[in-house]
PDB file of C-alpha atoms and ligand atoms in Angstrom:
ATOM      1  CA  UNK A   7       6.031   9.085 -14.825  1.00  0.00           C
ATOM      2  CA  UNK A   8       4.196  11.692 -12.948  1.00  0.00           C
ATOM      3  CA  UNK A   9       0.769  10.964 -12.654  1.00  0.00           C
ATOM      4  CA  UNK A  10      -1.398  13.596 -14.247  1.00  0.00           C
ATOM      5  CA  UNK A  11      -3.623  14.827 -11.280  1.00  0.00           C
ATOM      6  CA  UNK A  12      -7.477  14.367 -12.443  1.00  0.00           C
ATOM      7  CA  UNK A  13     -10.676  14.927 -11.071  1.00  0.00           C
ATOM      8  CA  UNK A  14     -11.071  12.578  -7.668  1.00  0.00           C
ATOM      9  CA  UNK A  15     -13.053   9.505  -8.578  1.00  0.00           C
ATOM     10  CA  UNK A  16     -11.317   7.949 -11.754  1.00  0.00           C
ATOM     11  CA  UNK A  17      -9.144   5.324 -12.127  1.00  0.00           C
ATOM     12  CA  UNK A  18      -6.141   4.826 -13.778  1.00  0.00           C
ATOM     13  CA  UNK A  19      -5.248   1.863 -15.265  1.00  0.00           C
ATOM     14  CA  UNK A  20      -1.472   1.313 -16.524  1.00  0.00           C
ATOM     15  CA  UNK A  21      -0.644  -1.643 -17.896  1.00  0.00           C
ATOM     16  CA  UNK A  22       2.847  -3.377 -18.016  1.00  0.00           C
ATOM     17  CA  UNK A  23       4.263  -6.288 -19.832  1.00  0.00           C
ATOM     18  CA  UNK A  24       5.811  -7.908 -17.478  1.00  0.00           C
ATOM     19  CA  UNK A  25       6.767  -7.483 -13.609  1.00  0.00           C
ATOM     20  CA  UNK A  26      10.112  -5.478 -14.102  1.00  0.00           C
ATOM     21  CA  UNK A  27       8.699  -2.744 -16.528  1.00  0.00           C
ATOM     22  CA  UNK A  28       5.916  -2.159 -13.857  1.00  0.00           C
ATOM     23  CA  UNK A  29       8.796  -2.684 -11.013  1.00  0.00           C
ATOM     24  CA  UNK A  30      10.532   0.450 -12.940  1.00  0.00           C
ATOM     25  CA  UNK A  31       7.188   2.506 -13.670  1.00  0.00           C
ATOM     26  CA  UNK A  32       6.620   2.025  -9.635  1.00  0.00           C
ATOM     27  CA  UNK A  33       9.725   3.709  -8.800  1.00  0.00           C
ATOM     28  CA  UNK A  34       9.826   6.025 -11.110  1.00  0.00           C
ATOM     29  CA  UNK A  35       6.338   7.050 -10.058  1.00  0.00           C
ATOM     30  CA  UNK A  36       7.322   6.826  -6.397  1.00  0.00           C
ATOM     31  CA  UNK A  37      10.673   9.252  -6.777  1.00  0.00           C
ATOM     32  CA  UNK A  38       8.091  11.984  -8.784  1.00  0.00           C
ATOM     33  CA  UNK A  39       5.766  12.170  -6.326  1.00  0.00           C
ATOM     34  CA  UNK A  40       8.859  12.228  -3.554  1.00  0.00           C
ATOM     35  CA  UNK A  41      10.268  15.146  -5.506  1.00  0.00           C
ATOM     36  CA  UNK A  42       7.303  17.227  -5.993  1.00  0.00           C
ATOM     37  CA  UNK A  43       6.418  16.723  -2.520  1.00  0.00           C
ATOM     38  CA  UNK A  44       9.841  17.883  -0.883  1.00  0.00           C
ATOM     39  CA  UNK A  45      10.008  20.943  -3.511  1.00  0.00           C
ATOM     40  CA  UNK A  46       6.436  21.648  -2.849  1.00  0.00           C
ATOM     41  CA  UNK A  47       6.119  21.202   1.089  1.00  0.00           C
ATOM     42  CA  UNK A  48      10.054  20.341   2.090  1.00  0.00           C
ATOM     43  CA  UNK A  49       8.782  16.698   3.390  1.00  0.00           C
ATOM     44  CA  UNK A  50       7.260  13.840   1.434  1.00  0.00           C
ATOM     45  CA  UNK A  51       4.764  11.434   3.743  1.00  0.00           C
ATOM     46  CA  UNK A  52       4.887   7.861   2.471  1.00  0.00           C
ATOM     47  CA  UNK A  53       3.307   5.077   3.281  1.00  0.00           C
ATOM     48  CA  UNK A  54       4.063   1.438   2.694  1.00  0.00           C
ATOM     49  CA  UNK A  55       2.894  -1.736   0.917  1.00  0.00           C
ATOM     50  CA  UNK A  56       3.157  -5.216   3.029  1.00  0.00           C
ATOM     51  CA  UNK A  57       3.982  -8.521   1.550  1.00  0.00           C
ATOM     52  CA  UNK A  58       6.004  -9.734  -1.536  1.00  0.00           C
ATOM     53  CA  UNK A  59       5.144  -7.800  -4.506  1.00  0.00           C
ATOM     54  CA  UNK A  60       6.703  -4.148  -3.318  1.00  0.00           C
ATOM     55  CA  UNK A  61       9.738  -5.990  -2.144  1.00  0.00           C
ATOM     56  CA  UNK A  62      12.088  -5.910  -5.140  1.00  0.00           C
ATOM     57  CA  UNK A  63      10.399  -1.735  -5.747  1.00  0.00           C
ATOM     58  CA  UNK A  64      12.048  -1.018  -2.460  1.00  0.00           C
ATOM     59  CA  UNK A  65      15.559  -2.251  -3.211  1.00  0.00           C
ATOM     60  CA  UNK A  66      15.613  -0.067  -6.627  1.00  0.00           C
ATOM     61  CA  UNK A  67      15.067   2.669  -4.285  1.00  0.00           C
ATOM     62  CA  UNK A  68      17.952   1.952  -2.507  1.00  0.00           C
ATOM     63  CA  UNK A  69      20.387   3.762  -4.679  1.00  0.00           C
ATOM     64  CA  UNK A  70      17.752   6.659  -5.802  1.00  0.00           C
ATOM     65  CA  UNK A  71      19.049  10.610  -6.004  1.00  0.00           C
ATOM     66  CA  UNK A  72      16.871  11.873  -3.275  1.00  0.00           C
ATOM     67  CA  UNK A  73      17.208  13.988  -0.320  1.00  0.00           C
ATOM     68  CA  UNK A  74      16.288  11.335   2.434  1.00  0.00           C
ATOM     69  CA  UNK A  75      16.218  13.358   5.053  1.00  0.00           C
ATOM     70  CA  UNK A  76      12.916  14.678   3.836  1.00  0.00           C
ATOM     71  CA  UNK A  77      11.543  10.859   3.637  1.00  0.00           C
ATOM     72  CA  UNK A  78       8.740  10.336   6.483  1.00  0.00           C
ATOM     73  CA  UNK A  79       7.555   6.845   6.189  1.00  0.00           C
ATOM     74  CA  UNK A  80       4.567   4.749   7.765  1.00  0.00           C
ATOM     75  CA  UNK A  81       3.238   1.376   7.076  1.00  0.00           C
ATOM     76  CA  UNK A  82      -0.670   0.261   5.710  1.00  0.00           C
ATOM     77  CA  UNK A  83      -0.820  -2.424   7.314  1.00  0.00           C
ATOM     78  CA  UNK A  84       1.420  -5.019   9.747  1.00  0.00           C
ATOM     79  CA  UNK A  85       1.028  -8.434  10.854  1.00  0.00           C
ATOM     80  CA  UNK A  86       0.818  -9.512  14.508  1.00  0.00           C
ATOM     81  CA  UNK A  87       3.772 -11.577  15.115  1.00  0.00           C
ATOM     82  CA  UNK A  88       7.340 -11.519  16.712  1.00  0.00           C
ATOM     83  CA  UNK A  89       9.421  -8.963  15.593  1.00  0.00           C
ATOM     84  CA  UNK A  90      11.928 -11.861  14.692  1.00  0.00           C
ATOM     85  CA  UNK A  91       9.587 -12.946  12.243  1.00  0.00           C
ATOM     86  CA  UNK A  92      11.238 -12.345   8.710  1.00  0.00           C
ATOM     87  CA  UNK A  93       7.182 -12.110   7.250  1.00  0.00           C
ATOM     88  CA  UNK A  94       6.733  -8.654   9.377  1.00  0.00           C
ATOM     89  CA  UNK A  95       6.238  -6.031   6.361  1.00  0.00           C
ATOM     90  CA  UNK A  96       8.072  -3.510   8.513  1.00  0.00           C
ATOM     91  CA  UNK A  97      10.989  -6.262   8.514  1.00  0.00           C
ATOM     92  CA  UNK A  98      10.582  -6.676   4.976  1.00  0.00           C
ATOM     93  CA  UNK A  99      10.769  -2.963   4.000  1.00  0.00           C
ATOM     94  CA  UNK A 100      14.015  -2.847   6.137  1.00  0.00           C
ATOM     95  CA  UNK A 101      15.688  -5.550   5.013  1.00  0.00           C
ATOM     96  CA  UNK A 102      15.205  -4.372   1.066  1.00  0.00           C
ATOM     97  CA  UNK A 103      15.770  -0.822   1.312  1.00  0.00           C
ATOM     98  CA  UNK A 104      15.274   1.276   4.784  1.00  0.00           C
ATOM     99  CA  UNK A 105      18.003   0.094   6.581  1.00  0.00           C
ATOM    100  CA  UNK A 106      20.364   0.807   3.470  1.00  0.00           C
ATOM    101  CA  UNK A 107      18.967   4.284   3.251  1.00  0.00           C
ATOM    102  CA  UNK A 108      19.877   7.705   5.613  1.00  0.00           C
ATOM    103  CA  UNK A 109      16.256   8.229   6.723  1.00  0.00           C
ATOM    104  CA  UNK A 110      16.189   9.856   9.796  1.00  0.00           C
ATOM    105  CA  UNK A 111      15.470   7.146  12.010  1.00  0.00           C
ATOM    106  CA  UNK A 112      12.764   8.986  14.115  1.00  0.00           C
ATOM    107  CA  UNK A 113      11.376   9.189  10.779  1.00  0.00           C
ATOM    108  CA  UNK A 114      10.491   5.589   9.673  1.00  0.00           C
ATOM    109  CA  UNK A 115       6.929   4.628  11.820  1.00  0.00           C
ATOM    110  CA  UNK A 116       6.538   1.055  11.829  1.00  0.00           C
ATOM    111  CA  UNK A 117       3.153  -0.630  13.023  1.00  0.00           C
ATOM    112  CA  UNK A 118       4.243  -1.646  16.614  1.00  0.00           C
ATOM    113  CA  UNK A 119       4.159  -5.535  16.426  1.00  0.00           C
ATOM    114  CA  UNK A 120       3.415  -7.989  19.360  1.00  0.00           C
ATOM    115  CA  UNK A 121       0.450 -10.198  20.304  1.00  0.00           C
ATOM    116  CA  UNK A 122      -2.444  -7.702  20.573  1.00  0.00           C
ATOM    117  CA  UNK A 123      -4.194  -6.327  17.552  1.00  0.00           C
ATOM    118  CA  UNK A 124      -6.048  -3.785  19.245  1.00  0.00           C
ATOM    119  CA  UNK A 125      -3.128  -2.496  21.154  1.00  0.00           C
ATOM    120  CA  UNK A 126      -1.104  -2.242  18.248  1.00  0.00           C
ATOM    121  CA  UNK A 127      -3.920  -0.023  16.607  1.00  0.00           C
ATOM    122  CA  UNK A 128      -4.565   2.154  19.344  1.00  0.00           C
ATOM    123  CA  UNK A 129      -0.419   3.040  19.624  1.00  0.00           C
ATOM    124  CA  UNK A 130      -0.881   3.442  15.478  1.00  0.00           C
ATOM    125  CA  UNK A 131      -3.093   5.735  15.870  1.00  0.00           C
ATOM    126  CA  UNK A 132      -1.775   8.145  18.165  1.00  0.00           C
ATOM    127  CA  UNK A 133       1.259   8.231  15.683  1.00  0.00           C
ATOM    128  CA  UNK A 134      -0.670   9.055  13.014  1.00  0.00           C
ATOM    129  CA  UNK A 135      -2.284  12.094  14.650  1.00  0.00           C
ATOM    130  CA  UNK A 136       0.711  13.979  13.702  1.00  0.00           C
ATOM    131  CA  UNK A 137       0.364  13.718  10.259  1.00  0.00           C
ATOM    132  CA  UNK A 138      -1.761  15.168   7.922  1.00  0.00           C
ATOM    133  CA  UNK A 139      -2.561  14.019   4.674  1.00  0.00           C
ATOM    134  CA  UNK A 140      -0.029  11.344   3.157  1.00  0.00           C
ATOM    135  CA  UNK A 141       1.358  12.512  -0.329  1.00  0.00           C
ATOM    136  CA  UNK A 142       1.548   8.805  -1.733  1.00  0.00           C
ATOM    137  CA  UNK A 143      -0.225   5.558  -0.065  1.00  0.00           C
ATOM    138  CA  UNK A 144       1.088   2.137  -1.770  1.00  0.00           C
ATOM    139  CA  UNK A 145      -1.509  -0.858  -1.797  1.00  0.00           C
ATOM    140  CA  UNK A 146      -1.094  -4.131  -2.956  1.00  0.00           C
ATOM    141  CA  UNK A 147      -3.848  -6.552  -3.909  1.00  0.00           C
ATOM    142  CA  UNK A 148      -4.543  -9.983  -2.405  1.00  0.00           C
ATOM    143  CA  UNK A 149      -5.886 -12.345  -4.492  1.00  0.00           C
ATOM    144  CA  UNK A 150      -9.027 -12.615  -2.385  1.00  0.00           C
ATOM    145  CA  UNK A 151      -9.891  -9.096  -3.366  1.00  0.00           C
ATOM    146  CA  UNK A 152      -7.785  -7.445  -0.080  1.00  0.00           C
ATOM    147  CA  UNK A 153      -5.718  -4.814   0.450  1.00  0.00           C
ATOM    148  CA  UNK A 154      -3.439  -3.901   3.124  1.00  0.00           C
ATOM    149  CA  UNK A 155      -5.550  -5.654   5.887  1.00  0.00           C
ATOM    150  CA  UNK A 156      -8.802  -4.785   4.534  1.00  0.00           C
ATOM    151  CA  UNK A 157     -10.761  -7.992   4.162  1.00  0.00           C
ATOM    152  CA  UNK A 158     -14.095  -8.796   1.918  1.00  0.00           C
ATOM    153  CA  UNK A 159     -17.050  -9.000   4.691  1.00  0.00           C
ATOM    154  CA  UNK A 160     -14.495  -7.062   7.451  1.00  0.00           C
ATOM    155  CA  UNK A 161     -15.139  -3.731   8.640  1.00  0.00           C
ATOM    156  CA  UNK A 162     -12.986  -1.550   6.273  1.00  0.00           C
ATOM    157  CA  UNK A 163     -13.473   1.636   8.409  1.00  0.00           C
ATOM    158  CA  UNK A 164     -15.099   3.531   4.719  1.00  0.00           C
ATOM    159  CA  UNK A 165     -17.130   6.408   6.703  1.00  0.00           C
ATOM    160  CA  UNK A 166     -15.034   9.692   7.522  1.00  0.00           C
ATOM    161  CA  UNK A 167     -15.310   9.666  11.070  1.00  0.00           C
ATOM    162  CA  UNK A 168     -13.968   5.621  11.116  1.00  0.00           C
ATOM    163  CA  UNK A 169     -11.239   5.298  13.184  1.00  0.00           C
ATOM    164  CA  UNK A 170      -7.377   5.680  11.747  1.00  0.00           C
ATOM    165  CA  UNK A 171      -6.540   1.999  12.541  1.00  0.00           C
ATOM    166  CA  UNK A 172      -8.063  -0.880  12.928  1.00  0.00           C
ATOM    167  CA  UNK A 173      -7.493  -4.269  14.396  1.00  0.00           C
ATOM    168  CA  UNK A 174      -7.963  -7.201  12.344  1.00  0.00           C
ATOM    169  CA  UNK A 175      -8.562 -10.831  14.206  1.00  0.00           C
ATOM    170  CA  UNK A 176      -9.851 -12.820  12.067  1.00  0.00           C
ATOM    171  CA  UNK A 177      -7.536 -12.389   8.725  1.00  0.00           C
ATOM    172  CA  UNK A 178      -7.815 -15.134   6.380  1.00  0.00           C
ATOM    173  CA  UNK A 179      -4.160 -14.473   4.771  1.00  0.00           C
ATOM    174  CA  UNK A 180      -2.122 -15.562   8.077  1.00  0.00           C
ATOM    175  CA  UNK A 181      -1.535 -14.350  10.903  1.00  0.00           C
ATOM    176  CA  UNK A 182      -5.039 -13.685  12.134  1.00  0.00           C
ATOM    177  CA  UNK A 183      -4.398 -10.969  13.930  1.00  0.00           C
ATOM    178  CA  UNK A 184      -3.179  -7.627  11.907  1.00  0.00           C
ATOM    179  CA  UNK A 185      -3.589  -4.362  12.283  1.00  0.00           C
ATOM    180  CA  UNK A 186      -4.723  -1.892   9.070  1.00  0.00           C
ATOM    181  CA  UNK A 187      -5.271   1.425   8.582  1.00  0.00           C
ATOM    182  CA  UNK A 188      -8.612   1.947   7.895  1.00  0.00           C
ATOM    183  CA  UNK A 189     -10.083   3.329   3.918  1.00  0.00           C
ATOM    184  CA  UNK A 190     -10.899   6.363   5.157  1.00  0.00           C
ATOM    185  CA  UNK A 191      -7.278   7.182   6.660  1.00  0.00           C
ATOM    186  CA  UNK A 192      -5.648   5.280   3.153  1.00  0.00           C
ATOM    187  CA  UNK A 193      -7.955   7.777   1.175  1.00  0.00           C
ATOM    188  CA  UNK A 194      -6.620  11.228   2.859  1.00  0.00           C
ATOM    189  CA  UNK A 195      -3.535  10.474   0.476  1.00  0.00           C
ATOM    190  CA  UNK A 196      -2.700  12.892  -2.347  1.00  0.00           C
ATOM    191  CA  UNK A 197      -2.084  10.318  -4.654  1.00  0.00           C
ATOM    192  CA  UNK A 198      -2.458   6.153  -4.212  1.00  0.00           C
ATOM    193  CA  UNK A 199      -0.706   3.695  -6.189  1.00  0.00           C
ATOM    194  CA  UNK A 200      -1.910  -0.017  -6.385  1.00  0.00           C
ATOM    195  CA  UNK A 201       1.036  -2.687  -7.093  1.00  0.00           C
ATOM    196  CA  UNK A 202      -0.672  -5.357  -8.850  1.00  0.00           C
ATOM    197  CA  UNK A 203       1.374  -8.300 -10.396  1.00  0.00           C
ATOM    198  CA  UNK A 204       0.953 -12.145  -9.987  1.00  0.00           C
ATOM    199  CA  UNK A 205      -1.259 -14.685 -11.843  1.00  0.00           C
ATOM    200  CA  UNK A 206      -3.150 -15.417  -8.389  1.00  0.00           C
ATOM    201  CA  UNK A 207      -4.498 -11.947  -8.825  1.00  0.00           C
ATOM    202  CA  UNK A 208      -6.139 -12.315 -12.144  1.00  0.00           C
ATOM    203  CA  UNK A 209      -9.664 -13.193 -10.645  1.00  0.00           C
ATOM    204  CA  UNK A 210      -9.356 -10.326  -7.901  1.00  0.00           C
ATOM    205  CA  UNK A 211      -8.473  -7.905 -10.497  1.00  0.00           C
ATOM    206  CA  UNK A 212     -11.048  -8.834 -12.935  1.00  0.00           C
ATOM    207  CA  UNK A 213     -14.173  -8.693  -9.784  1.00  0.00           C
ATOM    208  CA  UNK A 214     -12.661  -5.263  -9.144  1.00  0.00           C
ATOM    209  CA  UNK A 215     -12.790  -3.697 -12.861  1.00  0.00           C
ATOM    210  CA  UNK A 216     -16.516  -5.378 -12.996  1.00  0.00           C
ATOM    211  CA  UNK A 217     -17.373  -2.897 -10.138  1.00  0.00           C
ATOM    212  CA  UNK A 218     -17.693  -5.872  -7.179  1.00  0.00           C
ATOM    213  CA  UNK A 219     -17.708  -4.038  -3.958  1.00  0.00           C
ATOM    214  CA  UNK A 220     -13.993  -5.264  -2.934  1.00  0.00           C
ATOM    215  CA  UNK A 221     -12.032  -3.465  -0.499  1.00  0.00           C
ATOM    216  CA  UNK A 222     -10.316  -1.575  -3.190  1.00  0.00           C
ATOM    217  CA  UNK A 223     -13.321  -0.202  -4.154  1.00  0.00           C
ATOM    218  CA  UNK A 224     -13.389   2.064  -1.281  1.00  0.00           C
ATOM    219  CA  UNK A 225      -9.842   3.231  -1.792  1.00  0.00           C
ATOM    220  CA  UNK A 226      -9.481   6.734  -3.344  1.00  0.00           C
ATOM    221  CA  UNK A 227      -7.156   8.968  -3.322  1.00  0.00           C
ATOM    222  CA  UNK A 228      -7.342  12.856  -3.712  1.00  0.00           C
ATOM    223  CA  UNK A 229      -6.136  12.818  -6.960  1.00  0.00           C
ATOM    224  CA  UNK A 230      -7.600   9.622  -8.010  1.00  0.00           C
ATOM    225  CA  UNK A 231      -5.910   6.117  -8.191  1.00  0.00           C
ATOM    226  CA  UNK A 232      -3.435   4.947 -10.149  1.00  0.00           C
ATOM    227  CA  UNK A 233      -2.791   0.619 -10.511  1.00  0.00           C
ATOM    228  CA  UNK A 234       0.061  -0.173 -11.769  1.00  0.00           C
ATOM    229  CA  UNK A 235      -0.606  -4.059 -13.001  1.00  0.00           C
ATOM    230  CA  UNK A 236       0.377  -6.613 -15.616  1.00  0.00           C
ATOM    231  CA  UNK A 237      -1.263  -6.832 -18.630  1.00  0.00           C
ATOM    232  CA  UNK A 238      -1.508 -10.384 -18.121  1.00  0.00           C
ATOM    233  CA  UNK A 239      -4.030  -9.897 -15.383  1.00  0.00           C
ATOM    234  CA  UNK A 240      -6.354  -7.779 -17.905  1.00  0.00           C
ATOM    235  CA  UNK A 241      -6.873 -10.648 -20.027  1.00  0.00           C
ATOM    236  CA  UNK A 242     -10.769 -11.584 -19.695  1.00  0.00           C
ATOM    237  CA  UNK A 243     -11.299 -14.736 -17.340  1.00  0.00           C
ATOM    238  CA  UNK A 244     -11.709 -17.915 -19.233  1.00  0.00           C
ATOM    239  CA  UNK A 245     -14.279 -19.394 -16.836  1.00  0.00           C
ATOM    240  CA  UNK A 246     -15.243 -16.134 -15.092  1.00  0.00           C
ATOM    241  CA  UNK A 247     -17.479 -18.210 -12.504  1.00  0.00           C
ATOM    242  CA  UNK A 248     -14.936 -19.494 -11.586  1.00  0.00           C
ATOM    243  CA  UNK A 249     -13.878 -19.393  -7.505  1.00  0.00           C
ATOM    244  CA  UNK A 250     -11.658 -16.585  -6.481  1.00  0.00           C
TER     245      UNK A 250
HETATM  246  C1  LIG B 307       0.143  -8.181   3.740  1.00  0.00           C
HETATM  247  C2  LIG B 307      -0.090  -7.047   2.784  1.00  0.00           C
HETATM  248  C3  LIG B 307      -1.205  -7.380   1.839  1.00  0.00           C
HETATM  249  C4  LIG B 307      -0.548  -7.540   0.503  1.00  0.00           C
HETATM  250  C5  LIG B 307      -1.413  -8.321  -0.441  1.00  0.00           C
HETATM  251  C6  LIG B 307      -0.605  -8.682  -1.692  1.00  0.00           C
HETATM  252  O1  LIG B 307       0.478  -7.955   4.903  1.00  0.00           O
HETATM  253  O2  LIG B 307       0.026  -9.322   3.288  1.00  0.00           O
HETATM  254  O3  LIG B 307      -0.215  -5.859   3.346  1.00  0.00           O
HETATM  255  O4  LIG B 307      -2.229  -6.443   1.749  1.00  0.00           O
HETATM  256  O5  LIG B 307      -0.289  -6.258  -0.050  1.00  0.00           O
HETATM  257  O6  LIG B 307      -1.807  -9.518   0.213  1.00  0.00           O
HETATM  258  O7  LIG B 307       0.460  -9.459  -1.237  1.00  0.00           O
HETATM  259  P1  LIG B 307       1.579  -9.988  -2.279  1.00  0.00           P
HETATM  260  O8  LIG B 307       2.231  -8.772  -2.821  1.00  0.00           O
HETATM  261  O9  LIG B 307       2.490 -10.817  -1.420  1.00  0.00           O
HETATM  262  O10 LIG B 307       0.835 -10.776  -3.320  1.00  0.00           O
END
């Protein structure tokens, strides 16, 4: 399901019935992009989703028809904790799919973990100055309104000279400490593809579509964005004042 490149600045909206049909659409999307990107530039940049809803996307990629060796991929966003921790979303991405994949290991970029945010970030940063624009970001959507560890009343790091990565200390999703890469670094991304599925992220998604400034909001891709959600979550809000 190749998504139709359109003027920068739109949204696109696809709905799914339930959580497998958009699991599908996701990697479907995902192996498109991978394949246009390798024919068109012999490498495909790729960056990462954290927490639970990409999970069962990256194991259906485990068996996909694609020339790994072309695969480059880097993380949104990583949580500061021991890298025994099984919530790390580098560990998580593993775990599903990258360590039952041939990527070139000097090819996968995890966030370096450990107890300093602003470490982390700075180290994240110098590995990203090797790479230009990424051909697909993933995003999910917190039901708080975040994504990857951009935070309502953070900094998000919007303007164009904002740093790559940022360090994150006070996160209200735990651990505290995380490091993110910033909206303007998440928007030099060909294309950007929100995973959106879970009933906790009805009220986000409905703030969003009313145009509340949510970190998403600042999220834009070259060729647009494309969420991928649940048509479940479209459903107008029975008690819309209600709390997040
Ligand atoms: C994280 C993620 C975060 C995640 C959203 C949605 O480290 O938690 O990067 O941005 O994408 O919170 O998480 P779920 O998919 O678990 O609902």
């Amino acid at each position: 399901m190749l998504m139709n490149p359109l003027p920068p600045g739109l949204y696109r909206w696809h709905e799914f019935t339930d959580r497998s049909a958009l699991q599908d659409a996701a990697v479907a999307a995902i192996l498109d992009s991978a394949a246009l990107s390798i024919r068109e530039r012999g490498r495909f940049d790729l960056v990462l989703a954290g927490g639970d809803t990409p999970g069962e996307v990256y194991q259906r990629l485990r068996g996909a028809p694609t020339d790994w060796s072309a695969w480059h991929i880097y993380f949104g966003d990583e949580r500061c904790m021991p890298p025994t921790e099984a919530e790390l979303n580098s560990r998580m991405a593993g775990e599903a799919w990258l360590d039952h994949v041939p990527i070139p290991p000097g090819q996968v970029h995890p966030i370096p973990n450990g107890p300093r945010a602003d470490k982390a970030a700075e180290a994240y940063a110098q590995t990203l100055r090797a790479v230009g624009i990424f051909d697909l970001t993933l995003l999910g959507l917190g039901q708080d309104g975040h994504t990857a560890s951009l935070f309502p009343g953070n900094e998000w790091g919007v303007a164009p000279d904002a740093p790559d990565v940022l360090a994150v200390f006070n996160s209200p999703k735990r651990p505290p400490q995380r490091v993110t890469l910033s909206a303007a670094r998440l928007n030099r991304s060909r294309r950007v593809i929100f995973l959106v599925s879970g009933a906790s992220k009805r009220k986000a998604v409905a703030r969003w579509r009313a145009g509340e400034n949510i970190p998403p909001r600042a999220i834009m891709g070259e060729m647009g964005v494309d969420v991928l959600v649940e048509s479940a979550l479209l459903e107008p809000l029975k008690h819309p004042e209600g709390n997040p």
